[in-house]
Short mmCIF file of C-alpha atoms and ligand atoms in Angstrom, two decimals:
data_model
loop_
_atom_site.label_atom_id
_atom_site.label_comp_id
_atom_site.label_asym_id
_atom_site.label_seq_id
_atom_site.Cartn_x
_atom_site.Cartn_y
_atom_site.Cartn_z
CA UNK A 1 55.77 4.24 -31.11
CA UNK A 2 52.56 3.61 -29.21
CA UNK A 3 51.84 1.90 -25.93
CA UNK A 4 48.18 1.13 -25.23
CA UNK A 5 46.44 -0.80 -22.46
CA UNK A 6 42.93 -2.22 -22.35
CA UNK A 7 41.27 -2.54 -18.91
CA UNK A 8 38.30 -4.74 -18.07
CA UNK A 9 37.10 -6.06 -14.73
CA UNK A 10 34.75 -8.41 -12.86
CA UNK A 11 33.82 -10.99 -15.49
CA UNK A 12 32.40 -13.39 -12.90
CA UNK A 13 32.58 -16.40 -15.21
CA UNK A 14 30.30 -19.24 -14.21
CA UNK A 15 28.55 -22.17 -15.82
CA UNK A 16 25.01 -21.20 -15.06
CA UNK A 17 22.78 -18.08 -15.21
CA UNK A 18 22.26 -15.80 -12.16
CA UNK A 19 18.65 -15.54 -11.08
CA UNK A 20 18.23 -11.96 -12.21
CA UNK A 21 19.16 -12.72 -15.86
CA UNK A 22 16.95 -13.99 -18.64
CA UNK A 23 19.67 -14.89 -21.18
CA UNK A 24 22.20 -17.70 -21.30
CA UNK A 25 24.85 -16.05 -19.07
CA UNK A 26 27.93 -18.23 -20.01
CA UNK A 27 27.14 -17.62 -23.70
CA UNK A 28 26.81 -13.87 -23.10
CA UNK A 29 30.14 -13.67 -21.23
CA UNK A 30 31.84 -15.62 -23.99
CA UNK A 31 30.50 -13.19 -26.61
CA UNK A 32 31.58 -10.18 -24.55
CA UNK A 33 35.09 -11.58 -24.20
CA UNK A 34 35.28 -12.19 -27.94
CA UNK A 35 34.27 -8.54 -28.44
CA UNK A 36 37.02 -7.51 -25.98
CA UNK A 37 39.54 -9.56 -28.01
CA UNK A 38 38.35 -7.76 -31.18
CA UNK A 39 38.74 -4.31 -29.54
CA UNK A 40 42.24 -5.25 -28.31
CA UNK A 41 43.13 -6.23 -31.86
CA UNK A 42 41.52 -3.23 -33.51
CA UNK A 43 43.24 -0.71 -31.14
CA UNK A 44 46.56 -2.62 -31.22
CA UNK A 45 46.86 -2.77 -27.45
CA UNK A 46 50.15 -3.97 -25.89
CA UNK A 47 48.59 -5.42 -22.78
CA UNK A 48 45.17 -6.26 -21.37
CA UNK A 49 44.56 -5.71 -17.66
CA UNK A 50 41.85 -7.60 -15.72
CA UNK A 51 40.76 -6.03 -12.44
CA UNK A 52 39.84 -9.31 -10.66
CA UNK A 53 36.85 -11.57 -10.09
CA UNK A 54 37.72 -13.45 -13.25
CA UNK A 55 35.62 -16.41 -12.10
CA UNK A 56 32.57 -16.28 -9.88
CA UNK A 57 34.19 -18.84 -7.58
CA UNK A 58 37.71 -20.01 -6.75
CA UNK A 59 37.08 -23.51 -8.14
CA UNK A 60 34.86 -23.36 -11.22
CA UNK A 61 34.16 -26.64 -13.09
CA UNK A 62 36.71 -28.00 -15.57
CA UNK A 63 34.30 -27.53 -18.49
CA UNK A 64 33.76 -23.82 -17.66
CA UNK A 65 37.49 -23.24 -16.93
CA UNK A 66 38.53 -24.94 -20.17
CA UNK A 67 36.14 -22.94 -22.31
CA UNK A 68 37.05 -19.51 -20.83
CA UNK A 69 40.77 -20.07 -20.36
CA UNK A 70 40.92 -21.01 -24.00
CA UNK A 71 39.27 -17.63 -24.85
CA UNK A 72 41.83 -15.75 -22.69
CA UNK A 73 44.76 -17.67 -24.08
CA UNK A 74 43.79 -16.45 -27.54
CA UNK A 75 43.70 -12.77 -26.58
CA UNK A 76 45.87 -10.71 -28.94
CA UNK A 77 47.98 -9.31 -26.09
CA UNK A 78 49.29 -10.59 -22.71
CA UNK A 79 46.70 -10.41 -19.92
CA UNK A 80 47.75 -9.04 -16.50
CA UNK A 81 45.48 -9.81 -13.61
CA UNK A 82 44.87 -9.40 -9.92
CA UNK A 83 42.71 -11.64 -7.71
CA UNK A 84 39.28 -10.51 -6.69
CA UNK A 85 37.34 -11.76 -3.65
CA UNK A 86 35.47 -14.29 -5.77
CA UNK A 87 38.76 -15.77 -7.10
CA UNK A 88 40.00 -16.63 -3.59
CA UNK A 89 39.14 -18.96 -0.72
CA UNK A 90 38.24 -17.05 2.39
CA UNK A 91 39.20 -13.74 0.77
CA UNK A 92 42.72 -14.74 1.31
CA UNK A 93 45.36 -14.19 -1.42
CA UNK A 94 47.56 -16.87 0.16
CA UNK A 95 45.11 -19.45 -1.21
CA UNK A 96 45.63 -18.43 -4.81
CA UNK A 97 47.80 -21.47 -5.68
CA UNK A 98 44.79 -23.70 -4.86
CA UNK A 99 42.43 -21.78 -7.15
CA UNK A 100 41.68 -22.09 -10.85
CA UNK A 101 43.06 -18.53 -11.30
CA UNK A 102 46.31 -19.70 -9.70
CA UNK A 103 46.46 -22.70 -12.00
CA UNK A 104 45.80 -20.54 -15.04
CA UNK A 105 48.66 -18.22 -13.97
CA UNK A 106 51.04 -21.21 -13.57
CA UNK A 107 50.13 -22.41 -17.05
CA UNK A 108 50.98 -18.99 -18.46
CA UNK A 109 47.45 -17.88 -19.34
CA UNK A 110 47.78 -14.73 -17.21
CA UNK A 111 50.52 -12.62 -15.62
CA UNK A 112 49.66 -12.15 -11.96
CA UNK A 113 50.52 -8.74 -10.58
CA UNK A 114 52.10 -9.31 -7.16
CA UNK A 115 51.50 -6.55 -4.62
CA UNK A 116 54.65 -4.49 -4.16
CA UNK A 117 56.36 -5.93 -7.25
CA UNK A 118 56.13 -3.49 -10.16
CA UNK A 119 56.17 -4.75 -13.66
CA UNK A 120 57.50 -2.55 -16.49
CA UNK A 121 55.98 -2.46 -19.99
CA UNK A 122 58.10 -0.92 -22.74
CA UNK A 123 57.47 0.12 -26.30
CA UNK A 124 60.14 2.21 -28.07
CA UNK A 125 61.16 4.79 -25.53
CA UNK A 126 57.84 4.61 -23.52
CA UNK A 127 58.04 2.87 -20.10
CA UNK A 128 54.94 2.17 -18.07
CA UNK A 129 55.02 0.88 -14.50
CA UNK A 130 52.24 -1.57 -13.65
CA UNK A 131 51.34 -2.57 -10.11
CA UNK A 132 48.40 -4.46 -8.62
CA UNK A 133 46.69 -5.19 -5.34
CA UNK A 134 44.57 -8.28 -4.83
CA UNK A 135 41.46 -8.23 -2.70
CA UNK A 136 42.08 -9.40 0.88
CA UNK A 137 40.05 -9.49 4.10
CA UNK A 138 41.58 -6.30 5.44
CA UNK A 139 41.29 -4.11 2.35
CA UNK A 140 39.19 -0.93 2.90
CA UNK A 141 39.59 -1.50 6.65
CA UNK A 142 43.29 -1.00 7.23
CA UNK A 143 45.32 2.13 6.27
CA UNK A 144 44.27 2.67 2.62
CA UNK A 145 47.74 3.82 1.59
CA UNK A 146 48.93 0.21 1.95
CA UNK A 147 46.60 -0.94 -0.79
CA UNK A 148 45.95 2.10 -2.88
CA UNK A 149 49.10 4.26 -2.88
CA UNK A 150 52.14 3.45 -4.96
CA UNK A 151 55.40 5.27 -5.82
CA UNK A 152 56.21 5.88 -9.46
CA UNK A 153 59.82 4.98 -10.24
CA UNK A 154 61.80 5.38 -13.49
CA UNK A 155 58.78 5.38 -15.80
CA UNK A 156 56.77 7.75 -18.01
CA UNK A 157 53.51 6.78 -16.30
CA UNK A 158 52.39 4.50 -13.50
CA UNK A 159 49.28 2.41 -13.47
CA UNK A 160 47.90 0.78 -10.29
CA UNK A 161 45.12 -1.81 -10.39
CA UNK A 162 43.16 -2.64 -7.22
CA UNK A 163 40.26 -4.97 -6.43
CA UNK A 164 38.71 -2.98 -3.57
CA UNK A 165 35.72 -0.78 -2.77
CA UNK A 166 37.21 2.49 -4.05
CA UNK A 167 34.42 5.01 -4.31
CA UNK A 168 33.84 8.70 -4.90
CA UNK A 169 31.36 8.79 -2.08
CA UNK A 170 30.04 6.08 0.32
CA UNK A 171 26.97 4.28 -0.97
CA UNK A 172 26.12 2.35 2.19
CA UNK A 173 27.40 2.97 5.70
CA UNK A 174 27.81 -0.72 6.48
CA UNK A 175 30.04 -1.45 3.45
CA UNK A 176 33.77 -0.99 4.03
CA UNK A 177 35.13 1.33 1.37
CA UNK A 178 37.92 3.74 0.56
CA UNK A 179 37.21 7.21 -0.69
CA UNK A 180 39.22 8.48 -3.68
CA UNK A 181 39.89 11.75 -1.82
CA UNK A 182 41.61 9.85 0.98
CA UNK A 183 44.32 8.40 -1.26
CA UNK A 184 44.47 10.78 -4.27
CA UNK A 185 47.27 12.93 -2.82
CA UNK A 186 49.14 9.88 -1.41
CA UNK A 187 49.51 7.83 -4.58
CA UNK A 188 51.88 8.54 -7.47
CA UNK A 189 49.95 6.43 -9.91
CA UNK A 190 48.81 8.38 -12.95
CA UNK A 191 45.96 5.92 -13.42
CA UNK A 192 44.34 4.00 -10.57
CA UNK A 193 42.05 1.36 -12.08
CA UNK A 194 39.64 -0.41 -9.80
CA UNK A 195 37.17 -3.22 -9.89
CA UNK A 196 34.95 -4.78 -7.16
CA UNK A 197 32.32 -2.00 -7.14
CA UNK A 198 30.24 -3.38 -9.98
CA UNK A 199 28.39 -0.18 -10.78
CA UNK A 200 31.67 1.67 -11.40
CA UNK A 201 31.83 5.40 -10.82
CA UNK A 202 32.20 8.53 -12.91
CA UNK A 203 35.79 9.10 -14.00
CA UNK A 204 37.62 11.28 -11.45
CA UNK A 205 40.53 13.56 -12.44
CA UNK A 206 42.49 14.71 -9.41
CA UNK A 207 45.23 17.08 -10.52
CA UNK A 208 46.86 15.07 -13.28
CA UNK A 209 45.82 11.71 -11.83
CA UNK A 210 42.90 9.61 -12.94
CA UNK A 211 40.70 7.24 -10.94
CA UNK A 212 38.63 4.96 -13.14
CA UNK A 213 36.26 2.04 -12.59
CA UNK A 214 34.26 1.24 -15.75
CA UNK A 215 32.08 -1.21 -13.78
CA UNK A 216 31.81 -4.96 -14.06
CA UNK A 217 31.90 -6.51 -17.58
CA UNK A 218 28.76 -8.41 -16.59
CA UNK A 219 25.57 -7.45 -14.77
CA UNK A 220 25.16 -10.24 -12.24
CA UNK A 221 22.11 -8.77 -10.51
CA UNK A 222 19.04 -6.90 -11.59
CA UNK A 223 19.56 -3.89 -9.34
CA UNK A 224 17.75 -0.74 -10.50
CA UNK A 225 21.16 0.87 -11.37
CA UNK A 226 22.17 -2.19 -13.41
CA UNK A 227 19.00 -1.94 -15.57
CA UNK A 228 20.44 1.33 -17.01
CA UNK A 229 24.13 0.44 -17.15
CA UNK A 230 25.91 -0.81 -20.30
CA UNK A 231 29.24 -2.58 -19.44
CA UNK A 232 32.36 -0.91 -20.86
CA UNK A 233 36.08 -1.36 -21.14
CA UNK A 234 38.79 1.33 -21.02
CA UNK A 235 41.61 1.94 -23.48
CA UNK A 236 44.56 4.12 -22.39
CA UNK A 237 47.02 5.43 -24.95
CA UNK A 238 50.38 6.38 -23.48
CA UNK A 239 51.92 7.65 -26.71
CA UNK A 240 50.18 11.01 -26.15
CA UNK A 241 51.30 13.56 -23.54
CA UNK A 242 49.37 13.57 -21.27
CA UNK A 243 48.04 10.02 -21.88
CA UNK A 244 44.56 9.79 -23.40
CA UNK A 245 41.92 7.30 -22.45
CA UNK A 246 38.42 6.39 -23.56
CA UNK A 247 35.66 4.17 -22.30
CA UNK A 248 34.06 1.92 -24.90
CA UNK A 249 30.61 0.43 -24.17
CA UNK A 250 30.29 -3.11 -25.46
CA UNK A 251 28.09 -3.62 -28.49
CA UNK A 252 27.31 -7.16 -27.42
CA UNK A 253 25.91 -5.89 -24.09
CA UNK A 254 22.14 -5.71 -24.57
CA UNK A 255 19.92 -3.13 -22.75
CA UNK A 256 19.10 -4.23 -19.17
CA UNK A 257 15.39 -4.59 -20.03
CA UNK A 258 16.35 -7.44 -22.47
CA UNK A 259 18.64 -9.46 -20.25
CA UNK A 260 17.67 -8.64 -16.64
CA UNK A 261 14.53 -9.53 -14.75
CA UNK A 262 13.56 -7.83 -11.51
CA UNK A 263 10.51 -10.02 -10.71
CA UNK A 264 12.20 -11.95 -7.95
CA UNK A 265 13.51 -8.72 -6.34
CA UNK A 266 10.10 -7.04 -6.51
CA UNK A 267 8.45 -10.21 -5.24
CA UNK A 268 10.86 -10.18 -2.29
CA UNK A 269 10.19 -6.48 -1.56
CA UNK A 270 6.42 -7.22 -1.66
CA UNK A 271 6.83 -10.21 0.70
CA UNK A 272 8.94 -8.17 3.09
CA UNK A 273 6.35 -5.45 3.20
CA UNK A 274 3.54 -7.95 3.84
CA UNK A 275 5.62 -9.63 6.47
CA UNK A 276 6.24 -6.40 8.40
CA UNK A 277 2.52 -5.44 8.19
CA UNK A 278 1.74 -8.91 9.55
CA UNK A 279 4.10 -8.41 12.49
CA UNK A 280 2.72 -4.96 13.20
CA UNK A 281 -0.79 -6.42 13.05
CA UNK A 282 0.00 -9.01 15.69
CA UNK A 283 1.81 -6.55 17.90
CA UNK A 284 -1.05 -4.09 17.84
CA UNK A 285 -3.60 -6.81 18.66
CA UNK A 286 -2.16 -7.50 22.13
CA UNK A 287 0.17 -6.11 24.66
CA UNK A 288 3.21 -8.05 23.54
CA UNK A 289 6.52 -6.64 24.87
CA UNK A 290 8.44 -8.81 22.50
CA UNK A 291 10.18 -8.72 19.17
CA UNK A 292 10.50 -12.27 17.97
CA UNK A 293 7.70 -14.15 16.18
CA UNK A 294 8.65 -17.37 18.05
CA UNK A 295 7.80 -15.56 21.25
CA UNK A 296 4.43 -14.47 19.93
CA UNK A 297 3.64 -18.05 18.97
CA UNK A 298 4.67 -19.32 22.39
CA UNK A 299 2.51 -16.70 24.16
CA UNK A 300 -0.59 -17.34 22.00
CA UNK A 301 -0.12 -21.13 22.41
CA UNK A 302 -0.05 -20.97 26.20
CA UNK A 303 -2.77 -18.27 26.47
CA UNK A 304 -5.19 -20.27 24.27
CA UNK A 305 -4.12 -23.69 25.51
CA UNK A 306 -3.12 -24.89 22.03
CA UNK A 307 -2.00 -28.46 21.42
CA UNK A 308 1.77 -29.00 21.39
CA UNK A 309 1.57 -30.28 17.75
CA UNK A 310 -0.10 -27.08 16.55
CA UNK A 311 2.48 -24.89 18.21
CA UNK A 312 5.29 -26.99 16.75
CA UNK A 313 3.74 -26.82 13.31
CA UNK A 314 3.56 -23.03 13.55
CA UNK A 315 7.20 -22.83 14.59
CA UNK A 316 8.23 -25.16 11.78
CA UNK A 317 6.44 -22.97 9.19
CA UNK A 318 7.97 -19.90 10.73
CA UNK A 319 11.43 -21.38 10.32
CA UNK A 320 10.73 -22.15 6.66
CA UNK A 321 9.64 -18.59 5.99
CA UNK A 322 12.65 -17.17 7.77
CA UNK A 323 14.94 -19.39 5.69
CA UNK A 324 13.36 -17.92 2.55
CA UNK A 325 13.99 -14.38 3.72
CA UNK A 326 17.62 -14.91 4.61
CA UNK A 327 18.41 -16.52 1.25
MN1 MN B 401 33.01 -8.65 -8.38
#
């Protein structure tokens, strides 16, 4: 007997194309999901697990939902899922019944993994315990054991799926995260599968436990790291002892240079640099003990006796520029 799982995460389904992409994004995601269905069939998987952020928003349009839920309902194995931050209103799992994901679960398109409620998958004499943790506003901020550590009860192996910022090392001090080393000894899950961190991380083996995030199935931004990354899925085979897994890069995922475009990011970086040189230039041309540009405009206007209309026009333009930078 075999028991195999397929893991994918962060599909961010939406009806239009993100700014950093040059392809038709909905068409690309549909093709990727068809490839995933083919892999599930080819490997004879018993269940598919989605790590959250199914949709890019909690309430996608009916046309988009219909097209993609139809793809998921034709998957060759049942699909288990947890909610990602994008699937929820206000990052609150209590809102799930008002979301498209919640509706899809009610209609039987997905099995929702409720936190604290293990689900058991059986094939012959193999028993796998499956648990999940949705994203929520306190994840990676409260005691990480509450979200990342599970006990393994009456099973051959335990799998825990989490939509949270699980990382090998912090990548930005301002982003709440949980380090693998902080939970690795606490959890009894043999496989901790995570989504949310779109770039994924290298597979971590801690004793006999694995921590895996293959990265998002889609590249929604043209970050430098995304230019090099090819989205993958994971297949775990529990018929072997110890269980074996492999990551499979998608053939339908084209190289970043063919589907991503960094022009808008580079343009923004260029503008930011020019902007800061401009501010420095003004500050060095006078003895201004100030930081805000509005203040500089006010000082120049009163020093040079400018008309009220000119000052207001300058402030209006400044507001427009600031709006562009905070986009
Ligand atoms: Mn995501």
